[in-house]
PDB file of C-alpha atoms in Angstrom:
ATOM      1  CA  ASN X   1     -15.193 -47.169 -17.578  1.00 71.00           C
ATOM      2  CA  ALA X   2     -13.276 -44.501 -19.544  1.00 80.00           C
ATOM      3  CA  GLY X   3     -11.559 -43.665 -16.134  1.00 94.00           C
ATOM      4  CA  VAL X   4     -10.029 -40.266 -16.078  1.00 96.00           C
ATOM      5  CA  THR X   5     -10.660 -38.016 -18.881  1.00 97.00           C
ATOM      6  CA  GLN X   6      -9.092 -34.664 -19.953  1.00 97.00           C
ATOM      7  CA  THR X   7     -10.264 -31.925 -22.380  1.00 97.00           C
ATOM      8  CA  PRO X   8      -8.543 -30.763 -24.320  1.00 97.00           C
ATOM      9  CA  LYS X   9      -5.458 -32.465 -25.369  1.00 96.00           C
ATOM     10  CA  PHE X  10      -3.420 -29.818 -26.572  1.00 97.00           C
ATOM     11  CA  ARG X  11      -4.159 -25.977 -26.588  1.00 97.00           C
ATOM     12  CA  VAL X  12      -2.148 -22.999 -27.571  1.00 97.00           C
ATOM     13  CA  LEU X  13      -2.719 -19.787 -25.520  1.00 97.00           C
ATOM     14  CA  LYS X  14      -1.394 -16.563 -26.223  1.00 97.00           C
ATOM     15  CA  THR X  15       0.025 -14.350 -22.882  1.00 98.00           C
ATOM     16  CA  GLY X  16      -3.064 -12.793 -21.148  1.00 97.00           C
ATOM     17  CA  GLN X  17      -5.717 -15.218 -22.378  1.00 97.00           C
ATOM     18  CA  SER X  18      -7.919 -17.341 -20.268  1.00 97.00           C
ATOM     19  CA  MET X  19      -9.097 -21.106 -20.657  1.00 96.00           C
ATOM     20  CA  THR X  20     -10.525 -23.651 -18.517  1.00 98.00           C
ATOM     21  CA  LEU X  21      -9.280 -27.314 -18.480  1.00 98.00           C
ATOM     22  CA  LEU X  22     -11.968 -30.044 -17.766  1.00 98.00           C
ATOM     23  CA  CYS X  23     -11.080 -33.392 -16.008  1.00 98.00           C
ATOM     24  CA  ALA X  24     -14.080 -35.628 -15.620  1.00 98.00           C
ATOM     25  CA  GLN X  25     -13.915 -39.260 -13.729  1.00 97.00           C
ATOM     26  CA  ASP X  26     -16.411 -41.989 -13.721  1.00 96.00           C
ATOM     27  CA  MET X  27     -15.143 -44.247 -10.959  1.00 94.00           C
ATOM     28  CA  ASN X  28     -17.050 -42.076  -8.127  1.00 94.00           C
ATOM     29  CA  HIS X  29     -14.026 -40.915  -6.592  1.00 93.00           C
ATOM     30  CA  GLU X  30     -13.991 -38.478  -3.690  1.00 93.00           C
ATOM     31  CA  TYR X  31     -10.711 -36.832  -4.268  1.00 93.00           C
ATOM     32  CA  MET X  32      -9.348 -35.117  -7.252  1.00 95.00           C
ATOM     33  CA  TYR X  33      -6.129 -33.532  -8.097  1.00 96.00           C
ATOM     34  CA  TRP X  34      -4.668 -31.064 -10.627  1.00 97.00           C
ATOM     35  CA  TYR X  35      -0.961 -31.450 -11.232  1.00 96.00           C
ATOM     36  CA  ARG X  36       1.586 -29.980 -13.467  1.00 96.00           C
ATOM     37  CA  GLN X  37       4.622 -31.549 -15.039  1.00 95.00           C
ATOM     38  CA  ASP X  38       7.412 -29.611 -16.890  1.00 93.00           C
ATOM     39  CA  PRO X  39      10.521 -30.820 -18.595  1.00 85.00           C
ATOM     40  CA  GLY X  40      12.764 -33.080 -16.505  1.00 77.00           C
ATOM     41  CA  MET X  41      10.644 -32.663 -13.435  1.00 78.00           C
ATOM     42  CA  GLY X  42       8.198 -34.828 -11.555  1.00 82.00           C
ATOM     43  CA  LEU X  43       4.630 -33.955 -10.933  1.00 90.00           C
ATOM     44  CA  ARG X  44       3.871 -30.761  -8.749  1.00 93.00           C
ATOM     45  CA  LEU X  45       0.516 -30.283  -7.140  1.00 94.00           C
ATOM     46  CA  ILE X  46      -1.373 -27.259  -8.155  1.00 96.00           C
ATOM     47  CA  HIS X  47      -4.806 -27.786  -6.344  1.00 96.00           C
ATOM     48  CA  TYR X  48      -6.657 -30.647  -4.857  1.00 95.00           C
ATOM     49  CA  SER X  49     -10.360 -31.216  -3.813  1.00 95.00           C
ATOM     50  CA  VAL X  50     -11.558 -33.923  -1.202  1.00 92.00           C
ATOM     51  CA  GLY X  51     -15.224 -33.701  -2.401  1.00 93.00           C
ATOM     52  CA  GLU X  52     -17.825 -31.715  -4.357  1.00 95.00           C
ATOM     53  CA  GLY X  53     -17.719 -28.200  -3.422  1.00 94.00           C
ATOM     54  CA  THR X  54     -14.278 -28.354  -1.518  1.00 94.00           C
ATOM     55  CA  THR X  55     -10.904 -27.357  -3.151  1.00 96.00           C
ATOM     56  CA  ALA X  56      -7.778 -26.683  -1.505  1.00 94.00           C
ATOM     57  CA  LYS X  57      -4.307 -25.112  -2.677  1.00 95.00           C
ATOM     58  CA  GLY X  58      -1.332 -27.474  -3.487  1.00 93.00           C
ATOM     59  CA  GLU X  59       2.356 -26.800  -3.994  1.00 91.00           C
ATOM     60  CA  VAL X  60       2.057 -24.355  -6.620  1.00 95.00           C
ATOM     61  CA  PRO X  61      -1.287 -22.779  -6.901  1.00 96.00           C
ATOM     62  CA  ASP X  62      -0.719 -19.155  -7.952  1.00 96.00           C
ATOM     63  CA  GLY X  63      -2.277 -18.058 -11.328  1.00 96.00           C
ATOM     64  CA  TYR X  64      -4.663 -21.185 -11.171  1.00 98.00           C
ATOM     65  CA  ASN X  65      -8.163 -21.389  -9.542  1.00 97.00           C
ATOM     66  CA  VAL X  66     -10.248 -24.502  -9.433  1.00 98.00           C
ATOM     67  CA  SER X  67     -13.744 -25.461  -9.172  1.00 98.00           C
ATOM     68  CA  ARG X  68     -15.695 -28.894  -8.221  1.00 97.00           C
ATOM     69  CA  LEU X  69     -19.419 -28.167  -8.608  1.00 95.00           C
ATOM     70  CA  LYS X  70     -19.970 -31.992  -9.899  1.00 96.00           C
ATOM     71  CA  LYS X  71     -18.343 -34.864  -7.932  1.00 96.00           C
ATOM     72  CA  GLN X  72     -17.055 -36.096 -11.229  1.00 97.00           C
ATOM     73  CA  ASN X  73     -15.630 -32.970 -12.421  1.00 98.00           C
ATOM     74  CA  PHE X  74     -12.812 -30.895 -11.931  1.00 98.00           C
ATOM     75  CA  LEU X  75     -12.189 -27.614 -13.542  1.00 98.00           C
ATOM     76  CA  LEU X  76      -8.782 -25.850 -13.779  1.00 98.00           C
ATOM     77  CA  GLY X  77      -8.925 -22.352 -14.914  1.00 98.00           C
ATOM     78  CA  LEU X  78      -6.199 -19.974 -16.045  1.00 97.00           C
ATOM     79  CA  GLU X  79      -7.429 -16.541 -15.702  1.00 93.00           C
ATOM     80  CA  SER X  80      -4.553 -14.514 -17.457  1.00 96.00           C
ATOM     81  CA  ALA X  81      -2.101 -17.153 -18.920  1.00 97.00           C
ATOM     82  CA  ALA X  82       1.671 -16.724 -18.668  1.00 97.00           C
ATOM     83  CA  PRO X  83       4.449 -18.272 -20.811  1.00 97.00           C
ATOM     84  CA  SER X  84       5.566 -19.741 -17.066  1.00 96.00           C
ATOM     85  CA  GLN X  85       2.355 -21.808 -17.289  1.00 97.00           C
ATOM     86  CA  THR X  86       3.383 -23.876 -20.495  1.00 97.00           C
ATOM     87  CA  SER X  87       3.310 -27.161 -19.020  1.00 97.00           C
ATOM     88  CA  VAL X  88       1.643 -30.521 -19.221  1.00 96.00           C
ATOM     89  CA  TYR X  89      -1.160 -30.673 -16.821  1.00 98.00           C
ATOM     90  CA  PHE X  90      -2.607 -33.919 -15.535  1.00 97.00           C
ATOM     91  CA  CYS X  91      -5.652 -34.690 -13.611  1.00 97.00           C
ATOM     92  CA  ALA X  92      -5.949 -37.520 -11.063  1.00 95.00           C
ATOM     93  CA  SER X  93      -8.420 -39.015  -8.802  1.00 95.00           C
ATOM     94  CA  SER X  94      -8.730 -41.398  -6.024  1.00 92.00           C
ATOM     95  CA  ALA X  95     -11.238 -43.153  -3.562  1.00 88.00           C
ATOM     96  CA  ILE X  96     -11.479 -42.626  -0.051  1.00 79.00           C
ATOM     97  CA  PRO X  97      -8.939 -45.196   1.229  1.00 72.00           C
ATOM     98  CA  GLY X  98      -9.571 -47.566   4.091  1.00 67.00           C
ATOM     99  CA  LEU X  99     -12.823 -48.458   2.621  1.00 59.00           C
ATOM    100  CA  ALA X 100     -13.294 -52.085   1.601  1.00 56.00           C
ATOM    101  CA  GLY X 101      -9.815 -52.389   1.167  1.00 58.00           C
ATOM    102  CA  ILE X 102      -9.412 -49.414  -1.077  1.00 64.00           C
ATOM    103  CA  GLN X 103      -5.940 -48.093  -1.464  1.00 71.00           C
ATOM    104  CA  GLU X 104      -4.594 -44.612  -1.708  1.00 79.00           C
ATOM    105  CA  THR X 105      -3.843 -45.140  -5.533  1.00 88.00           C
ATOM    106  CA  GLN X 106      -4.630 -42.441  -7.995  1.00 91.00           C
ATOM    107  CA  TYR X 107      -5.499 -42.924 -11.200  1.00 93.00           C
ATOM    108  CA  PHE X 108      -4.252 -40.236 -14.006  1.00 94.00           C
ATOM    109  CA  GLY X 109      -5.609 -38.684 -16.982  1.00 96.00           C
ATOM    110  CA  PRO X 110      -3.892 -38.736 -20.477  1.00 95.00           C
ATOM    111  CA  GLY X 111      -2.797 -35.020 -19.989  1.00 96.00           C
ATOM    112  CA  THR X 112      -3.537 -31.551 -21.490  1.00 97.00           C
ATOM    113  CA  ARG X 113      -0.186 -30.114 -23.077  1.00 97.00           C
ATOM    114  CA  LEU X 114      -0.583 -26.236 -23.108  1.00 97.00           C
ATOM    115  CA  LEU X 115       1.546 -23.711 -24.651  1.00 97.00           C
ATOM    116  CA  VAL X 116       1.708 -20.157 -23.827  1.00 97.00           C
ATOM    117  CA  LEU X 117       3.452 -17.850 -26.159  1.00 97.00           C
TER     118      LEU X 117
ATOM    119  CA  SER T   1       9.608 -28.868  -2.666  1.00 40.00           C
ATOM    120  CA  GLN T   2       9.803 -32.294  -3.774  1.00 45.00           C
ATOM    121  CA  GLN T   3       9.262 -35.219  -1.502  1.00 56.00           C
ATOM    122  CA  GLY T   4      10.776 -37.979  -3.583  1.00 63.00           C
ATOM    123  CA  GLU T   5      14.188 -37.871  -5.363  1.00 76.00           C
ATOM    124  CA  GLU T   6      14.726 -40.527  -7.698  1.00 81.00           C
ATOM    125  CA  ASP T   7      18.421 -41.990  -8.219  1.00 84.00           C
ATOM    126  CA  PRO T   8      19.601 -42.431 -10.899  1.00 90.00           C
ATOM    127  CA  GLN T   9      18.200 -39.974 -13.403  1.00 90.00           C
ATOM    128  CA  ALA T  10      18.497 -42.036 -16.085  1.00 93.00           C
ATOM    129  CA  LEU T  11      19.513 -45.778 -16.376  1.00 95.00           C
ATOM    130  CA  SER T  12      20.097 -47.954 -19.600  1.00 96.00           C
ATOM    131  CA  ILE T  13      20.360 -51.536 -19.556  1.00 96.00           C
ATOM    132  CA  GLN T  14      19.957 -54.956 -21.412  1.00 97.00           C
ATOM    133  CA  GLU T  15      16.681 -56.810 -21.979  1.00 97.00           C
ATOM    134  CA  GLY T  16      16.774 -59.449 -19.273  1.00 97.00           C
ATOM    135  CA  GLU T  17      18.599 -57.706 -16.862  1.00 97.00           C
ATOM    136  CA  ASN T  18      17.441 -56.430 -13.674  1.00 97.00           C
ATOM    137  CA  ALA T  19      16.891 -52.741 -12.989  1.00 97.00           C
ATOM    138  CA  THR T  20      17.072 -50.939  -9.770  1.00 97.00           C
ATOM    139  CA  MET T  21      15.961 -47.425  -9.062  1.00 96.00           C
ATOM    140  CA  ASN T  22      16.194 -45.682  -5.738  1.00 95.00           C
ATOM    141  CA  CYS T  23      13.921 -43.160  -4.235  1.00 92.00           C
ATOM    142  CA  SER T  24      14.643 -40.618  -0.951  1.00 91.00           C
ATOM    143  CA  TYR T  25      12.284 -38.435   0.696  1.00 88.00           C
ATOM    144  CA  LYS T  26      12.118 -35.783   2.808  1.00 86.00           C
ATOM    145  CA  THR T  27       9.441 -35.862   5.554  1.00 84.00           C
ATOM    146  CA  SER T  28       7.314 -38.765   7.234  1.00 86.00           C
ATOM    147  CA  ILE T  29       4.886 -40.685   5.026  1.00 87.00           C
ATOM    148  CA  ASN T  30       1.705 -42.890   5.292  1.00 86.00           C
ATOM    149  CA  ASN T  31       2.858 -44.565   2.391  1.00 88.00           C
ATOM    150  CA  LEU T  32       5.109 -44.414  -0.863  1.00 91.00           C
ATOM    151  CA  GLN T  33       3.805 -45.060  -4.073  1.00 92.00           C
ATOM    152  CA  TRP T  34       5.969 -46.034  -7.520  1.00 95.00           C
ATOM    153  CA  TYR T  35       4.206 -44.985 -10.569  1.00 95.00           C
ATOM    154  CA  ARG T  36       5.230 -45.539 -14.391  1.00 96.00           C
ATOM    155  CA  GLN T  37       4.856 -42.966 -17.249  1.00 94.00           C
ATOM    156  CA  ASN T  38       5.347 -44.053 -20.904  1.00 94.00           C
ATOM    157  CA  SER T  39       6.367 -40.879 -23.392  1.00 89.00           C
ATOM    158  CA  GLY T  40       3.492 -38.838 -23.651  1.00 84.00           C
ATOM    159  CA  ARG T  41       1.270 -40.417 -21.151  1.00 89.00           C
ATOM    160  CA  GLY T  42      -0.309 -40.551 -17.984  1.00 90.00           C
ATOM    161  CA  LEU T  43       1.071 -42.113 -14.780  1.00 93.00           C
ATOM    162  CA  VAL T  44       0.346 -45.388 -14.070  1.00 94.00           C
ATOM    163  CA  HIS T  45       0.209 -46.760 -10.572  1.00 94.00           C
ATOM    164  CA  LEU T  46       2.756 -49.907  -9.992  1.00 96.00           C
ATOM    165  CA  ILE T  47       3.020 -50.547  -6.191  1.00 95.00           C
ATOM    166  CA  LEU T  48       1.909 -48.867  -2.853  1.00 92.00           C
ATOM    167  CA  ILE T  49       4.117 -49.818   0.263  1.00 93.00           C
ATOM    168  CA  ARG T  50       3.060 -48.543   3.628  1.00 90.00           C
ATOM    169  CA  SER T  51       5.206 -46.926   6.453  1.00 90.00           C
ATOM    170  CA  ASN T  52       5.090 -50.112   8.525  1.00 92.00           C
ATOM    171  CA  GLU T  53       6.009 -52.309   5.679  1.00 94.00           C
ATOM    172  CA  ARG T  54       9.679 -53.233   4.669  1.00 96.00           C
ATOM    173  CA  GLU T  55       9.302 -55.087   1.382  1.00 97.00           C
ATOM    174  CA  LYS T  56       6.373 -55.794  -1.226  1.00 96.00           C
ATOM    175  CA  HIS T  57       6.213 -57.700  -4.509  1.00 96.00           C
ATOM    176  CA  SER T  58       4.014 -57.572  -7.337  1.00 95.00           C
ATOM    177  CA  GLY T  59       4.864 -59.591 -10.144  1.00 97.00           C
ATOM    178  CA  ARG T  60       8.139 -58.883 -11.495  1.00 97.00           C
ATOM    179  CA  LEU T  61       8.490 -55.746  -9.043  1.00 98.00           C
ATOM    180  CA  ARG T  62      10.109 -55.684  -5.661  1.00 98.00           C
ATOM    181  CA  VAL T  63       9.805 -52.453  -3.480  1.00 98.00           C
ATOM    182  CA  THR T  64      11.808 -51.784  -0.361  1.00 97.00           C
ATOM    183  CA  LEU T  65      11.164 -49.102   2.024  1.00 96.00           C
ATOM    184  CA  ASP T  66      13.364 -47.881   4.825  1.00 95.00           C
ATOM    185  CA  THR T  67      11.883 -45.332   7.019  1.00 93.00           C
ATOM    186  CA  SER T  68      14.715 -44.774   9.108  1.00 94.00           C
ATOM    187  CA  LYS T  69      16.731 -43.717   5.883  1.00 93.00           C
ATOM    188  CA  LYS T  70      13.618 -42.136   4.403  1.00 92.00           C
ATOM    189  CA  SER T  71      14.467 -44.430   1.204  1.00 93.00           C
ATOM    190  CA  SER T  72      12.917 -46.770  -1.168  1.00 95.00           C
ATOM    191  CA  SER T  73      14.079 -48.913  -4.173  1.00 96.00           C
ATOM    192  CA  LEU T  74      12.167 -50.277  -7.191  1.00 97.00           C
ATOM    193  CA  LEU T  75      13.595 -53.340  -8.276  1.00 98.00           C
ATOM    194  CA  ILE T  76      12.233 -54.760 -11.960  1.00 98.00           C
ATOM    195  CA  THR T  77      13.537 -58.106 -12.544  1.00 98.00           C
ATOM    196  CA  ALA T  78      14.025 -59.851 -16.093  1.00 97.00           C
ATOM    197  CA  SER T  79      13.554 -56.449 -18.052  1.00 97.00           C
ATOM    198  CA  ARG T  80      11.529 -56.193 -21.420  1.00 97.00           C
ATOM    199  CA  ALA T  81      11.679 -53.733 -23.808  1.00 95.00           C
ATOM    200  CA  ALA T  82       8.098 -52.508 -22.696  1.00 95.00           C
ATOM    201  CA  ASP T  83       9.735 -51.516 -19.317  1.00 97.00           C
ATOM    202  CA  THR T  84      11.319 -48.532 -21.077  1.00 97.00           C
ATOM    203  CA  ALA T  85       9.376 -45.656 -19.408  1.00 97.00           C
ATOM    204  CA  SER T  86       9.996 -43.109 -16.890  1.00 94.00           C
ATOM    205  CA  TYR T  87       9.605 -44.327 -12.925  1.00 95.00           C
ATOM    206  CA  PHE T  88       8.325 -41.987 -10.143  1.00 93.00           C
ATOM    207  CA  CYS T  89       8.051 -42.539  -6.579  1.00 92.00           C
ATOM    208  CA  GLY T  90       5.440 -40.616  -4.710  1.00 90.00           C
ATOM    209  CA  GLY T  91       5.048 -39.802  -1.199  1.00 88.00           C
ATOM    210  CA  ASP T  92       1.803 -39.799   0.695  1.00 85.00           C
ATOM    211  CA  SER T  93       1.926 -37.821   3.934  1.00 80.00           C
ATOM    212  CA  GLY T  94      -1.915 -36.869   4.265  1.00 69.00           C
ATOM    213  CA  GLY T  95      -3.577 -40.366   3.903  1.00 62.00           C
ATOM    214  CA  GLY T  96      -4.265 -39.820   0.376  1.00 63.00           C
ATOM    215  CA  ALA T  97      -6.644 -36.689   0.610  1.00 71.00           C
ATOM    216  CA  ASP T  98      -3.884 -33.751  -0.300  1.00 75.00           C
ATOM    217  CA  GLY T  99      -2.116 -35.545  -2.891  1.00 82.00           C
ATOM    218  CA  LEU T 100       1.441 -36.962  -3.521  1.00 86.00           C
ATOM    219  CA  THR T 101       4.721 -35.367  -3.612  1.00 84.00           C
ATOM    220  CA  PHE T 102       6.852 -36.562  -6.542  1.00 87.00           C
ATOM    221  CA  GLY T 103      10.422 -36.794  -7.594  1.00 86.00           C
ATOM    222  CA  LYS T 104      12.023 -35.953 -11.087  1.00 87.00           C
ATOM    223  CA  GLY T 105      11.997 -39.716 -11.669  1.00 91.00           C
ATOM    224  CA  THR T 106      14.147 -42.180 -13.568  1.00 93.00           C
ATOM    225  CA  HIS T 107      14.198 -42.502 -17.026  1.00 94.00           C
ATOM    226  CA  LEU T 108      14.876 -46.290 -17.701  1.00 97.00           C
ATOM    227  CA  ILE T 109      15.766 -47.563 -21.073  1.00 97.00           C
ATOM    228  CA  ILE T 110      15.927 -51.207 -22.078  1.00 97.00           C
ATOM    229  CA  GLN T 111      18.036 -52.058 -24.862  1.00 94.00           C
ATOM    230  CA  PRO T 112      16.943 -55.286 -27.050  1.00 89.00           C
TER     231      PRO T 112
END
């Protein structure tokens, strides 16, 4: 199993450009999440999904959109990038807790470093 | 707002010593999770402690939880150079569905 993978690993954008970050998981997890991490900070939740076709806003959703068309994929879009969106973006997934002793552990991807000029 | 706040922000100890990190959180939780992040990598889950538990062990890790004080501690015994990393606590208020709320982390350096 590859676990959680993220594409691309690194990207440079100019202000106003758009892009999509792709997250894929092969663990058949229902829940998926997008976080951002800024220097000296912990992770902050952008959007999350509790199943295919569903999405919800997290703590810092402004400027981002997401889609979960397939269970294994969770896409994060930036429609018009701003320098304030320079960050490292992490995707995570987890199973539904309580089933056969499954815990609420989140499994993280390696991150995407985004620089907006 | 950040649920967890780790203390200290940075900790440097000698290899073989024990390292203790603390975490305080603001609102009620179902469970509290500790994660490790090596430089430039994603977070790796270490241990989960539920709100009805007071202490949990996993190998060289010992986690305590005091819900009355809304605080948790992570103890790493007999530290190794490979333990050098940032450690984050994350509070789960929604049964896992709506994500974790993390603190800023403790950066741990193990001196060889």
